[in-house]
CSV table of C-alpha atoms in Angstrom, one decimal:
chain,number,residue,atom,x,y,z
N,9,MET,CA,0.0,0.0,0.0
N,10,SER,CA,1.4,3.4,-0.9
N,11,ALA,CA,1.6,6.5,1.3
N,12,PRO,CA,-0.8,9.4,0.7
N,13,ASN,CA,0.2,12.0,-1.9
N,14,LYS,CA,0.6,15.2,0.1
N,15,SER,CA,1.7,17.3,-2.9
N,16,TYR,CA,-1.6,16.7,-4.8
N,17,ASP,CA,-4.1,19.6,-4.7
N,18,PRO,CA,-7.3,18.7,-6.5
N,19,VAL,CA,-8.6,22.3,-6.1
N,20,GLU,CA,-5.7,24.0,-7.8
N,21,VAL,CA,-7.2,25.0,-11.2
N,22,GLU,CA,-6.5,27.7,-13.7
N,23,ALA,CA,-9.2,30.2,-14.1
N,24,LEU,CA,-10.9,30.1,-17.5
N,25,LYS,CA,-10.8,33.3,-19.5
N,26,PRO,CA,-13.9,34.6,-21.2
N,27,GLU,CA,-12.0,34.6,-24.6
N,28,GLU,CA,-11.2,30.9,-24.2
N,29,ILE,CA,-14.9,30.1,-23.5
N,30,GLU,CA,-16.0,32.1,-26.5
N,31,ARG,CA,-13.4,30.3,-28.7
N,32,MET,CA,-14.6,26.9,-27.5
N,33,ARG,CA,-18.3,28.0,-28.2
N,34,ASP,CA,-17.4,29.3,-31.7
N,35,GLU,CA,-15.5,26.0,-32.5
N,36,ALA,CA,-18.6,24.0,-31.4
N,37,LEU,CA,-21.0,26.1,-33.4
N,38,ALA,CA,-18.7,25.8,-36.5
N,39,ALA,CA,-18.5,22.0,-36.1
N,40,PHE,CA,-22.3,21.7,-35.8
N,41,ALA,CA,-22.8,23.9,-38.8
N,42,ALA,CA,-20.2,21.9,-40.9
N,43,ALA,CA,-21.7,18.5,-40.0
N,44,ASP,CA,-23.1,17.1,-43.3
N,45,SER,CA,-24.4,13.8,-41.9
N,46,LEU,CA,-25.9,12.4,-38.8
N,47,ASP,CA,-22.6,10.6,-38.0
N,48,ALA,CA,-20.7,13.9,-38.3
N,49,LEU,CA,-23.3,15.7,-36.2
N,50,HIS,CA,-22.9,12.9,-33.5
N,51,GLU,CA,-19.2,13.3,-33.6
N,52,ALA,CA,-19.4,17.0,-33.1
N,53,LYS,CA,-21.9,16.6,-30.3
N,54,VAL,CA,-19.6,14.2,-28.4
N,55,ALA,CA,-16.5,16.3,-29.0
N,56,HIS,CA,-18.1,19.5,-27.9
N,57,THR,CA,-20.7,18.5,-25.3
N,58,GLY,CA,-19.7,15.0,-24.2
N,59,PRO,CA,-18.2,14.1,-20.8
N,60,ALA,CA,-14.6,14.7,-22.0
N,61,SER,CA,-15.3,18.0,-23.8
N,62,PRO,CA,-13.3,21.1,-22.7
N,63,LEU,CA,-16.5,22.8,-21.4
N,64,ALA,CA,-17.5,19.7,-19.4
N,65,LEU,CA,-14.0,19.5,-17.9
N,66,ALA,CA,-14.2,23.2,-17.0
N,67,ASN,CA,-17.5,22.6,-15.4
N,68,ARG,CA,-16.0,19.9,-13.2
N,69,GLU,CA,-13.2,22.3,-12.2
N,70,ILE,CA,-15.8,24.8,-11.1
N,71,GLY,CA,-17.5,22.2,-9.0
N,72,ALA,CA,-14.1,21.3,-7.4
N,73,LEU,CA,-13.6,24.8,-6.0
N,74,PRO,CA,-14.0,25.2,-2.3
N,75,ARG,CA,-17.1,26.9,-1.1
N,76,THR,CA,-17.6,28.8,2.1
N,77,PRO,CA,-20.7,27.4,3.9
N,78,ARG,CA,-23.4,29.9,4.8
N,79,PRO,CA,-24.0,30.4,8.5
N,80,ARG,CA,-27.3,29.0,9.7
N,81,PRO,CA,-29.6,30.7,12.1
N,82,ALA,CA,-29.5,29.5,15.7
N,83,SER,CA,-33.1,28.1,15.5
N,84,GLY,CA,-35.7,28.0,12.8
N,85,TRP,CA,-35.6,29.9,9.5
N,86,ALA,CA,-34.5,33.5,9.6
N,87,TRP,CA,-33.2,35.7,6.8
N,88,PRO,CA,-29.7,37.1,7.4
N,89,GLU,CA,-29.7,40.8,8.2
N,90,ALA,CA,-28.6,43.1,5.4
N,91,PRO,CA,-25.1,44.6,5.9
């Protein structure tokens, strides 16, 4: 059995730039527009919206970011006071 990997940080991700997201969107739209058969359309769909697509991987990275839990009221429901 191996020792735990202490240098691995699953939360360390590079922020996506809006230009990069727009480029990926434009590539996907171009691939869908260029599809001339159902097979080509399926390939474009898998490449741009499938589980291994760049946007799906980016979405997983967003889900891996740490979140700060919201404080709960002492008892019952109460809206937090405005700052």
